[in-house]
Short mmCIF file of C-alpha atoms in Angstrom, two decimals:
data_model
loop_
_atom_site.label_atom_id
_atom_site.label_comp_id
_atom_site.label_asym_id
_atom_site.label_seq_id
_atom_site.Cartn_x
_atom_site.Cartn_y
_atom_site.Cartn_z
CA UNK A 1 85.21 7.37 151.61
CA UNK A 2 88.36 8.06 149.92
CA UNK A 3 89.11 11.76 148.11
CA UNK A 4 89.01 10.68 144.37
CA UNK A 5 93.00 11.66 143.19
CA UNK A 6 94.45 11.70 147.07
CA UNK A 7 97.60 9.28 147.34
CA UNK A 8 97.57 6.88 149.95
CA UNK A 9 100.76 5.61 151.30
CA UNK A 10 99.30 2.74 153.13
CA UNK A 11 98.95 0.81 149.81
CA UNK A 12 101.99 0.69 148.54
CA UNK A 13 104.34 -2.93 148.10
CA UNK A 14 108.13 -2.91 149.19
CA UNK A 15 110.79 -4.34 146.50
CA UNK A 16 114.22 -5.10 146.12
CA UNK A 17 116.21 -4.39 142.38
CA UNK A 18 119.24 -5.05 141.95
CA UNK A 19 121.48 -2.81 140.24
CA UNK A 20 125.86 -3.68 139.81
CA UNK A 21 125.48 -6.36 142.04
CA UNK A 22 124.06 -3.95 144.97
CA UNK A 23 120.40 -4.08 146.38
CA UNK A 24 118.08 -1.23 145.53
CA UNK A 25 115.41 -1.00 147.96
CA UNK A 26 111.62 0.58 147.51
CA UNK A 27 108.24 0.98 147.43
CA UNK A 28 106.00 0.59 144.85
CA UNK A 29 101.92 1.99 144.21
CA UNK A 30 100.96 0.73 141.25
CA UNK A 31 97.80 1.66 138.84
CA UNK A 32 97.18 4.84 140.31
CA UNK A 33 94.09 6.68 138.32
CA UNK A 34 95.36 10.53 137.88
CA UNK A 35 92.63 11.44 136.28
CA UNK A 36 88.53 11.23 137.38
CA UNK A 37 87.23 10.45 134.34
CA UNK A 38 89.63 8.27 132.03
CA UNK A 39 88.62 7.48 128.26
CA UNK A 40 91.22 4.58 127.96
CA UNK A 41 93.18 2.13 131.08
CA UNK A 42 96.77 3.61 129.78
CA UNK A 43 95.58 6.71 131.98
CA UNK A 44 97.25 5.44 135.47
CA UNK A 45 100.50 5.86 137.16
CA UNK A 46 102.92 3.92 139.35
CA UNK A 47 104.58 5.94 141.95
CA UNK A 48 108.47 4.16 143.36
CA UNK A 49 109.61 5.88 146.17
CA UNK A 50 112.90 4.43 148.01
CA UNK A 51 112.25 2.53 151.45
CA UNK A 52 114.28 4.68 153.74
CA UNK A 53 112.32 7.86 153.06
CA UNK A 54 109.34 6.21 155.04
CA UNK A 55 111.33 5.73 158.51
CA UNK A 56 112.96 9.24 158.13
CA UNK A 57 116.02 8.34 156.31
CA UNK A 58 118.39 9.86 154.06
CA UNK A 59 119.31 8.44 150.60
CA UNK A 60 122.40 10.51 148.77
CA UNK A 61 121.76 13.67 150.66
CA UNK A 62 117.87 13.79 149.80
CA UNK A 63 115.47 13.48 152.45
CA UNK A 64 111.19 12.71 151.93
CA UNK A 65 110.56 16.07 151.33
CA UNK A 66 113.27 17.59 149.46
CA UNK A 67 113.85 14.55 147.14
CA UNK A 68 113.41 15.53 143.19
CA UNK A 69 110.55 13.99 141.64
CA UNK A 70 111.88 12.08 138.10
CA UNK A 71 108.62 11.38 135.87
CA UNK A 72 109.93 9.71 132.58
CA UNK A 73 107.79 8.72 130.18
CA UNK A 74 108.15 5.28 127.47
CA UNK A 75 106.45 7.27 124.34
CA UNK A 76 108.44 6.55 121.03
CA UNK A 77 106.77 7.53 117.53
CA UNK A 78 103.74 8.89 119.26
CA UNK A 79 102.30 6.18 119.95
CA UNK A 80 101.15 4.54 123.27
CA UNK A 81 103.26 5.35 126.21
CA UNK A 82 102.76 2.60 128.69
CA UNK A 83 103.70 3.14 132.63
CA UNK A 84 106.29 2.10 133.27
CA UNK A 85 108.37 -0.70 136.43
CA UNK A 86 111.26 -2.17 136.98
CA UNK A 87 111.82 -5.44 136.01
CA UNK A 88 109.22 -4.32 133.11
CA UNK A 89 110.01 -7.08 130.52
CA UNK A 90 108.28 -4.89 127.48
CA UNK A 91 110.82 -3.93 124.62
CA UNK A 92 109.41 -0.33 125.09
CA UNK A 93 110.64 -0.47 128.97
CA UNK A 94 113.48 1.75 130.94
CA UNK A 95 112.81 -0.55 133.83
CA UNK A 96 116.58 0.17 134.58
CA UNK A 97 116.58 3.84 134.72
CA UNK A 98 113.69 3.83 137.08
CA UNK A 99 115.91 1.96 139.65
CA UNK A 100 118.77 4.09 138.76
CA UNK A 101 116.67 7.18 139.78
CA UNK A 102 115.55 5.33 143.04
CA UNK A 103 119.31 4.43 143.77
CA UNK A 104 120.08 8.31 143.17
CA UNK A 105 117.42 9.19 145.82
CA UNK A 106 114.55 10.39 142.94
CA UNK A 107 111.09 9.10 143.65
CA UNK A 108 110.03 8.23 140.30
CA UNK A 109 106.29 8.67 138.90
CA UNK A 110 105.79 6.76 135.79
CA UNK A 111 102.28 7.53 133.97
CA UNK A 112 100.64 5.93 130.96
CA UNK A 113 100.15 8.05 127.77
CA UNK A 114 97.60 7.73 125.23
CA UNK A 115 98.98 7.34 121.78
CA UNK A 116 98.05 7.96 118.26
CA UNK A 117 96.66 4.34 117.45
CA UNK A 118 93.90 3.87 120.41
CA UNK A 119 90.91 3.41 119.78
CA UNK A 120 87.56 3.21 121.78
CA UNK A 121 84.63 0.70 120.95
CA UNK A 122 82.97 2.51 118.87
CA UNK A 123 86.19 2.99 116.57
CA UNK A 124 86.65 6.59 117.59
CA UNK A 125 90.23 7.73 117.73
CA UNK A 126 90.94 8.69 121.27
CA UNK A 127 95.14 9.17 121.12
CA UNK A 128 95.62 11.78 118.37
CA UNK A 129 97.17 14.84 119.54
CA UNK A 130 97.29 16.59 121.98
CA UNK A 131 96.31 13.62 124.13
CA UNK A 132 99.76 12.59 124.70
CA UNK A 133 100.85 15.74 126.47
CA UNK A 134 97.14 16.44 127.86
CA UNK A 135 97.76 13.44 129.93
CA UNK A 136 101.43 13.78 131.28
CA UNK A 137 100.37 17.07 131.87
CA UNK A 138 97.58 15.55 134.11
CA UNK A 139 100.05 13.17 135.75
CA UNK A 140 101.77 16.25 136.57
CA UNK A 141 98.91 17.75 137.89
CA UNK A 142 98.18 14.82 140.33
CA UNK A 143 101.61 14.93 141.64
CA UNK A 144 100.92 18.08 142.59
CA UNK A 145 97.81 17.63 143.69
CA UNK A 146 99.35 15.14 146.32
CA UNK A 147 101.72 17.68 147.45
CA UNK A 148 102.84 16.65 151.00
CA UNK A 149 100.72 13.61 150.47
CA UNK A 150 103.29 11.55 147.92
CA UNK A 151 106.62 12.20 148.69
CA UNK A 152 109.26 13.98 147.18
CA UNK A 153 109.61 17.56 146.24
CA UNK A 154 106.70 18.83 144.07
CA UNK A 155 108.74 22.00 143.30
CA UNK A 156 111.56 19.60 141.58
CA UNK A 157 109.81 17.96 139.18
CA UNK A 158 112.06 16.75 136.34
CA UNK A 159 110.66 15.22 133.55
CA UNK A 160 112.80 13.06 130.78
CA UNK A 161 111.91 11.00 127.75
CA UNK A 162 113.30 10.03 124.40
CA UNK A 163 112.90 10.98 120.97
CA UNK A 164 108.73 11.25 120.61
CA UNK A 165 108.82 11.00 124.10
CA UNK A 166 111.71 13.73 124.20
CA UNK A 167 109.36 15.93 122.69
CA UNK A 168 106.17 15.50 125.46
CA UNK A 169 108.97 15.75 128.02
CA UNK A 170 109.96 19.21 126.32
CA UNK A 171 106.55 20.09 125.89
CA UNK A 172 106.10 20.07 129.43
CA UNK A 173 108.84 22.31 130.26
CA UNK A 174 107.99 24.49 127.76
CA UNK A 175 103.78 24.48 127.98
CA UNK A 176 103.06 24.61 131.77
CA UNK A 177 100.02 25.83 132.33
CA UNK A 178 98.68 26.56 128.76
CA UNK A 179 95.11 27.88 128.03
CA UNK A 180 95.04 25.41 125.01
CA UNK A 181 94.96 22.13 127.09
CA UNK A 182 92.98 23.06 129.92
CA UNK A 183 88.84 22.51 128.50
CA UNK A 184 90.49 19.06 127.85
CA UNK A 185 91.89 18.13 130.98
CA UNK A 186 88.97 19.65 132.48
CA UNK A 187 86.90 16.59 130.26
CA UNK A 188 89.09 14.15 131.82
CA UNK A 189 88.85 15.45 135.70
CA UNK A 190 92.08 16.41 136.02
CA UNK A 191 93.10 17.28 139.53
CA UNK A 192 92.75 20.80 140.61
CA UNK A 193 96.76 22.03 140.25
CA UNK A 194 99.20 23.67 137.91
CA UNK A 195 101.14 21.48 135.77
CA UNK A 196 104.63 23.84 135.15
CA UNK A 197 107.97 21.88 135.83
CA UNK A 198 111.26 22.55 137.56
CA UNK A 199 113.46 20.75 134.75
CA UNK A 200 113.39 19.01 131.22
CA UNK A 201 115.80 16.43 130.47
CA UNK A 202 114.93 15.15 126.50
CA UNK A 203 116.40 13.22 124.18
CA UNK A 204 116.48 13.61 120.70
CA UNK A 205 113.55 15.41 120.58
CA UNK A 206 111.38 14.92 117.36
CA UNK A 207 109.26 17.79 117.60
CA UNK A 208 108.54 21.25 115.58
CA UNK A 209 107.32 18.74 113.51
CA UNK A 210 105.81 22.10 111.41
CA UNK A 211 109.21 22.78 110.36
CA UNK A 212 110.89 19.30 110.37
CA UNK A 213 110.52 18.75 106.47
CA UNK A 214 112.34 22.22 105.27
CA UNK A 215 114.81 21.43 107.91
CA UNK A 216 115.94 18.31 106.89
CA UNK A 217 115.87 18.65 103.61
CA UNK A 218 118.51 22.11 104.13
CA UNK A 219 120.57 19.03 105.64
CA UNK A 220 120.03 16.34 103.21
CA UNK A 221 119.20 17.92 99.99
CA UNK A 222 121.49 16.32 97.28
CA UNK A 223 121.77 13.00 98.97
CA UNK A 224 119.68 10.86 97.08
CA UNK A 225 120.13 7.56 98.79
CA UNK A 226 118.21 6.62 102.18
CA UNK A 227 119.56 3.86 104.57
CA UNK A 228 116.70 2.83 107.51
CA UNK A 229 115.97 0.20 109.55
CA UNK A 230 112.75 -1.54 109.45
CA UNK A 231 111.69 -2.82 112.77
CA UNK A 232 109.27 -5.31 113.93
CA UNK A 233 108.71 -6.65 117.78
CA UNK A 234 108.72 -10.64 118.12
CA UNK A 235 108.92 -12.66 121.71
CA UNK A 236 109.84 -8.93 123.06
CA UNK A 237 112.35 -8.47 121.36
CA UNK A 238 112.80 -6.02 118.39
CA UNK A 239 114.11 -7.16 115.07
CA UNK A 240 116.08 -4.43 112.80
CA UNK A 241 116.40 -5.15 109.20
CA UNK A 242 118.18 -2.68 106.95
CA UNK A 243 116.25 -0.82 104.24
CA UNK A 244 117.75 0.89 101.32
CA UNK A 245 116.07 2.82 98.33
CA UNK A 246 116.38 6.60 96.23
CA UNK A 247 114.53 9.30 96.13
CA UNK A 248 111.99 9.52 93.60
CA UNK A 249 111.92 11.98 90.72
CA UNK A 250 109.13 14.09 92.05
CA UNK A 251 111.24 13.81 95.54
CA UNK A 252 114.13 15.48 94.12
CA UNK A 253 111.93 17.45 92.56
CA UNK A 254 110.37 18.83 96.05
CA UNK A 255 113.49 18.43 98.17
CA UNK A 256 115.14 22.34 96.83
CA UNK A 257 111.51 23.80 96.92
CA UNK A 258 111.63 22.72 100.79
CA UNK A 259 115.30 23.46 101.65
CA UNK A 260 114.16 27.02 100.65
CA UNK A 261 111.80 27.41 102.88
CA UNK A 262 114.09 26.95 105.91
CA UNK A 263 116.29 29.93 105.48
CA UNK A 264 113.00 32.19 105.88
CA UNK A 265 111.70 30.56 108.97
CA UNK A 266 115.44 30.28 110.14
CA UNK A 267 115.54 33.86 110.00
CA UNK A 268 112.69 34.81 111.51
CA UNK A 269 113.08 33.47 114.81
CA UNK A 270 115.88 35.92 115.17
CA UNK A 271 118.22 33.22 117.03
CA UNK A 272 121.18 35.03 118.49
CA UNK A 273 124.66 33.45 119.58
CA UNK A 274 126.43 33.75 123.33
CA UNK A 275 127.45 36.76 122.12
CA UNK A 276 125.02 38.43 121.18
CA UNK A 277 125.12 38.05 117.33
CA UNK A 278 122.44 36.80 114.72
CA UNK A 279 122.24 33.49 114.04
CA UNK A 280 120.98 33.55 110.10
CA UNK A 281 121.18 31.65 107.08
CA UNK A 282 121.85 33.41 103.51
CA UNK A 283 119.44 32.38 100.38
CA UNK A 284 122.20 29.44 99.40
CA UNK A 285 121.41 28.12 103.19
CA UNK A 286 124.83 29.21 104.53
CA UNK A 287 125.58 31.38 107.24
CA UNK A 288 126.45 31.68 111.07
CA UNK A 289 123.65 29.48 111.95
CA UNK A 290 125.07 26.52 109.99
CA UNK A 291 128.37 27.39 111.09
CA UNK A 292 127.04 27.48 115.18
CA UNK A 293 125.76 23.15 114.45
CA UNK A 294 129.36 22.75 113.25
CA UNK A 295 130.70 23.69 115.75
CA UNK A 296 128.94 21.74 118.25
CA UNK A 297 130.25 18.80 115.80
CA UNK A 298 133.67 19.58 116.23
CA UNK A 299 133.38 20.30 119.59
CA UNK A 300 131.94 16.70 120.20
CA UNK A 301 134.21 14.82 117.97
CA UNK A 302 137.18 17.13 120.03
CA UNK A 303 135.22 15.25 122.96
CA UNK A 304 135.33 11.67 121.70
CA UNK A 305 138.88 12.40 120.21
CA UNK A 306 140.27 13.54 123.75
CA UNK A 307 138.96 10.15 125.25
CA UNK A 308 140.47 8.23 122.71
CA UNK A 309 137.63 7.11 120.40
CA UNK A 310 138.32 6.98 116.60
CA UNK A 311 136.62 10.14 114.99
CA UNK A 312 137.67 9.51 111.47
CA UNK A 313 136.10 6.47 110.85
CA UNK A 314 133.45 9.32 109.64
CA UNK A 315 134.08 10.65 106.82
CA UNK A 316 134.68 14.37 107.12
CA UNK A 317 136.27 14.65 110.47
CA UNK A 318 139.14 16.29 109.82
CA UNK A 319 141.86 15.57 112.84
CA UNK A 320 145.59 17.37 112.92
CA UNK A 321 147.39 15.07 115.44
CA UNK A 322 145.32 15.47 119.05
CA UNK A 323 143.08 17.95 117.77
CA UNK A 324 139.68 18.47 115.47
CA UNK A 325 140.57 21.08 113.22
CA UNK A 326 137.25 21.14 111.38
CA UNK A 327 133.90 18.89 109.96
CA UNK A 328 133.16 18.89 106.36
CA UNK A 329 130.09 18.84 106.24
CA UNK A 330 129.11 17.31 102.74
CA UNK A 331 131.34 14.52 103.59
CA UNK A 332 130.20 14.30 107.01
CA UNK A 333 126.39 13.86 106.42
CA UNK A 334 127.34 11.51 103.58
CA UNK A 335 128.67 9.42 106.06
CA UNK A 336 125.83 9.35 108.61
CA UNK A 337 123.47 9.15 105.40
CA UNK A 338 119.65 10.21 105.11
CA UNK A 339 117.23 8.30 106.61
CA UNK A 340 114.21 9.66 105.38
CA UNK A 341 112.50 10.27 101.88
CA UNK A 342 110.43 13.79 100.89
CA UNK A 343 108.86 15.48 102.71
CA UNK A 344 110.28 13.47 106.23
CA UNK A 345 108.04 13.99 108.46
CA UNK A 346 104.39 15.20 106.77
CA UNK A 347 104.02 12.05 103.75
CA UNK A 348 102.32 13.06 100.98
CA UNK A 349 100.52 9.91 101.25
CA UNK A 350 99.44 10.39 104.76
CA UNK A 351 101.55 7.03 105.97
CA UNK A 352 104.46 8.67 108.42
CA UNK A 353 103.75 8.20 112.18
CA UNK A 354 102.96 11.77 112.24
CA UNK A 355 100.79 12.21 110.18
CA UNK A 356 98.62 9.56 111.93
CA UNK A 357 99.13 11.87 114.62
CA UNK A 358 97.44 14.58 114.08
CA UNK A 359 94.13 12.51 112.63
CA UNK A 360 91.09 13.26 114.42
CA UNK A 361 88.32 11.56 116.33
CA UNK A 362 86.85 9.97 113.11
CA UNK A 363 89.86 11.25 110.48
CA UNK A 364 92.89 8.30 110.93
CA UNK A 365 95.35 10.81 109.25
CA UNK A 366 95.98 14.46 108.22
CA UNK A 367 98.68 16.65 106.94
CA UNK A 368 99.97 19.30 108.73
CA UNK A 369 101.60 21.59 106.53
CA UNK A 370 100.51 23.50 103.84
CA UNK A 371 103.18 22.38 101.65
CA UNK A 372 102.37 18.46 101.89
CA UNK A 373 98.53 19.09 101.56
CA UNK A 374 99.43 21.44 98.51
CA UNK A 375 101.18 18.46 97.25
CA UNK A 376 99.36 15.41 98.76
CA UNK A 377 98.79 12.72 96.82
CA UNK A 378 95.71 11.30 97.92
CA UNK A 379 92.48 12.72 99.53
CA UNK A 380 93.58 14.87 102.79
CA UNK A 381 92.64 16.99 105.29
CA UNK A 382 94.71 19.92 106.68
CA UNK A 383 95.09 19.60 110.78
CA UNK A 384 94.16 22.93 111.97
CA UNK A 385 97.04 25.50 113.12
CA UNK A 386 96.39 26.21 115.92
CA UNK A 387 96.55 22.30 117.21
CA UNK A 388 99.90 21.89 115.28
CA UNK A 389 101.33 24.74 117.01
CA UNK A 390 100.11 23.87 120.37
CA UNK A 391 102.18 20.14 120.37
CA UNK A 392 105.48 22.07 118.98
CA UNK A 393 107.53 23.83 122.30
CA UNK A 394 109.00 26.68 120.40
CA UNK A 395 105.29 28.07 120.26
CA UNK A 396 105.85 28.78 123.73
CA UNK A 397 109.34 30.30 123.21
CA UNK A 398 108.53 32.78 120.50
CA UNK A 399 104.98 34.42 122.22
CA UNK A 400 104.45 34.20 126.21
CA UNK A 401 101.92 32.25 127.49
CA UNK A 402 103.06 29.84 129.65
CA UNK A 403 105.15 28.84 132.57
CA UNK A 404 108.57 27.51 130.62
CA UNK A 405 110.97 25.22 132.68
CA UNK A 406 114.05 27.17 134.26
CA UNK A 407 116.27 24.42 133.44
CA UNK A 408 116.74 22.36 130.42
CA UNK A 409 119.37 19.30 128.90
CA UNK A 410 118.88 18.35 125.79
CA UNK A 411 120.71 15.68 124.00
CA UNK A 412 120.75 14.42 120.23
CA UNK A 413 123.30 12.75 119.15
CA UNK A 414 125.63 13.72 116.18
CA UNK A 415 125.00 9.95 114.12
CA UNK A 416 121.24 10.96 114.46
CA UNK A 417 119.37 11.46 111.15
CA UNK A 418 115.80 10.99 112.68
CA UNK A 419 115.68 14.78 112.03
CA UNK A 420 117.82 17.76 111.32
CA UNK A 421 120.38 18.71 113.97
CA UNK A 422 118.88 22.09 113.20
CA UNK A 423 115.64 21.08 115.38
CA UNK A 424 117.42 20.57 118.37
CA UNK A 425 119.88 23.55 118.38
CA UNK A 426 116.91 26.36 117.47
CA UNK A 427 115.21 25.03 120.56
CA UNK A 428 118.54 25.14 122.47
CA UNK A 429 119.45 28.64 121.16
CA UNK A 430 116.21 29.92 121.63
CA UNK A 431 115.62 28.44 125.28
CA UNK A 432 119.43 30.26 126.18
CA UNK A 433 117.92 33.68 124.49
CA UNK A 434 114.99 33.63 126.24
CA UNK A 435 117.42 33.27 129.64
CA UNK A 436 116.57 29.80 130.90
CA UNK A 437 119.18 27.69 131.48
CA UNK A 438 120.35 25.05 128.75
CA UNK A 439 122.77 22.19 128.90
CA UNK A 440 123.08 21.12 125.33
CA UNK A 441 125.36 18.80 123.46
CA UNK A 442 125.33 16.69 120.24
CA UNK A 443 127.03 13.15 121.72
CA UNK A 444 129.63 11.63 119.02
CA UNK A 445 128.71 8.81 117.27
CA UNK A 446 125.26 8.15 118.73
CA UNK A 447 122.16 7.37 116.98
CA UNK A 448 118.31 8.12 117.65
CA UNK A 449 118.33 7.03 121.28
CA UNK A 450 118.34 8.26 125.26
CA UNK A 451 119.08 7.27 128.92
CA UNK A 452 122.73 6.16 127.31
CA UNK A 453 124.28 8.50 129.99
CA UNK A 454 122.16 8.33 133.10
CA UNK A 455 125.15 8.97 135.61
CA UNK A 456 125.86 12.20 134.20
CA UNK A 457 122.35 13.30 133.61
CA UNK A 458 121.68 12.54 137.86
CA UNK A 459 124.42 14.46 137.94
CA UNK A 460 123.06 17.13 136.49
CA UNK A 461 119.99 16.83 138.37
CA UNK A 462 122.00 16.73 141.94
CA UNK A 463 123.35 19.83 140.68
CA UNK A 464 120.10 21.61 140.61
CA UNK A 465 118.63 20.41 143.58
CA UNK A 466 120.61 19.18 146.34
#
């Protein structure tokens, strides 16, 4: 009788892709159970492992054993994170990047996460937090489990997703082996192995969602007008439509109240720069830490400038012949305009994606700061503290008590307003204090998206492990 959780390589299905006109070969297991006891089908993974590595070959440099094992995940808005294939015709899909990872040598381990909206039978919630990160961290944990079973390197796990799932994949890196999650992957029959991780790769990360609202309102405060896209999914395909509206009275009201509240918090995570010096914000919300995201502006527009792209056509950008002397910023957040209303992230009418997400088994929604349930404007419960912290990486940053990631790249790009490009750099600046090693940029001109520069994140990968 089989081991419940053992990979068996006799059941796996070769494949051809095709990627720039050349033929990717591999093999693929599909609907592979990582846990013992699911609550919901999403709870599988497919394992792709390229051909040669099963007749002792060699693909860029990488043998069986010492490939790196890429695990990227499909969840956006926190809700349900399908495994992914390639060839995967679903709008949510990275089909492509999978076979990019298998042309690069990577196996790749895609597993399905629950999301905020599932449901059971019974009309129980069974995807609120922290089931999305309970169950990559059990996908981890089989991989593990199979060491010298599935190939590829166990000890070179790299894990990558984009914006929601930019957070889990941070998350990972930054909450391996956490007390907090392990009664519930104990409930699920999670394989018996730790579920730390060589090396994060996330993309605009939305995540200290805690701290998201005073954040971007210390970007946005005094711009009034929101721009967003409405989207909607029909034949596959997603459909965009452009929103527009102003903030409310009792918006513009709230929007100073939570700008204050980020220079405090700012402060007391006692960021430091390269150098050594405090990274702080005075009571007006100017300082060196304000001064340290400008900087990685100008550096990026220098970037984009240098390679011949047109950096003014944002307002703000200030260029002196070949060179970016400096960003207004005003001007320069005028021109990528606010997306969201007040408060972003934590509605006070419990309708934001995350506020669904941190409903319980019977509760749909809750807030999750004290602010919006101070404020709320309908009946609401307050998610309890201790949950809210648990989902957020910097938890693990600020206290020990976990196994963080040595190696981390983390991209959001500098047209982003999905959050504040203050979210990003504290958990870059932090991640550097705390000595691990962090590859960080904010990409000119990019919105809220990922995988838009796959040949230099393998590269960075190769780096690390070959």
């Amino acid at each position: 009788m089989a081991t419940p959780l053992r990979f068996d390589e006799t059941q796996g299905q070769d494949h051809t892709g095709q990627l720039d006109g050349q033929p990717v070969t591999y093999r693929a297991f599909m609907d592979l159970n990582y846990v013992t006891m699911p609550v919901d089908p999403i709870q599988r993974l497919n394992v792709f492992v390229p051909t040669p590595y099963f007749s002792g070959g060699t693909v860029n440099g990488y043998q069986r054993v010492t490939a790196p094992i890429f695990m990227p995940n499909t969840v956006g808005g926190y809700l349900p994170g399908p495994r992914d294939f390639p060839g995967n015709p679903a709008v949510y899909s990275r089909g492509t990047t999978i076979l990019r990872a298998l042309q690069r040598g990577y196996v790749v381990v895609a597993a399905g996460l629950r999301g905020r909206t599932q449901t059971d039978g019974q009309g129980q919630n069974l995807g609120k937090a922290p089931a999305f990160i309970v169950d990559m961290k059990a996908a981890v944990r089989y991989v593990k489990f199979n060491a010298g079973r599935l190939p590829g390197n166990p000890e070179r796990i790299i894990t990558n997703g984009t914006s929601a799932g930019g957070a889990t994949s941070a998350l990972m890196g930054a909450s391996g082996n956490a007390d907090f999650f392990e009664s519930r992957l104990q409930d699920l029959g999670a394989a018996p192995a730790t579920d730390d991780i060589f090396a994060v790769s996330a993309y605009c990360p939305i995540h200290n969602l805690e701290h998201a609202d005073a954040a971007y309102e210390w970007e946005f405060n005094g711009i009034d007008q929101w721009h967003r896209q409405q989207i909607r999914v029909e034949d596959n395909r997603q459909i965009c439509t452009p929103v527009h509206g102003h903030l409310s009275d009792q918006e513009r009201a709230l929007s100073p109240q939570l700008k204050a509240a980020f220079t405090p918090y700012l402060n007391s995570l006692e960021l430091k720069d390269r150098a050594g010096n405090p990274l702080s914000l005075d009571h007006t919300g100017e300082g060196s830490f304000k001064a340290l995201i400008l900087r990685y502006l100008k550096d990026s527009a220098q970037t984009a400038l240098t390679a011949g792209q047109d950096v003014t056509k944002y307002a703000g950008v200030i260029v002196n012949g070949s060179t970016v002397t400096r960003i207004d910023w005003p001007q320069y957040l005028r021109a990528i305009t606010r997306m969201k209303s007040v408060p972003a992230f934590d509605a006070l009418d419990l309708s934001n994606p995350e506020n669904d997400l941190f409903g319980s088994r019977l509760t749909a929604a809750r807030h999750f700061t004290s602010f919006a349930q101070a404020h709320s404007r309908v009946p609401a419960n307050l998610a309890d503290a201790d949950l809210v912290a648990a989902v957020n990486p910097l938890t693990y940053l600020l206290r020990k008590q976990s196994h963080v990631a040595p190696h981390w790249r983390i991209r959001h790009g500098a047209a982003d307003r999905d959050t504040s490009f203050a979210i990003p750099v504290i958990l870059a600046t932090k991640l550097a204090n705390r000595g691990y090693d962090v590859d960080f940029a904010l990409p000119w001109a990019t919105p809220h998206s990922g995988d838009y520069d796959l040949p230099e994140l393998f590269d960075w990968i190769d780096g690390l492990c070959q």
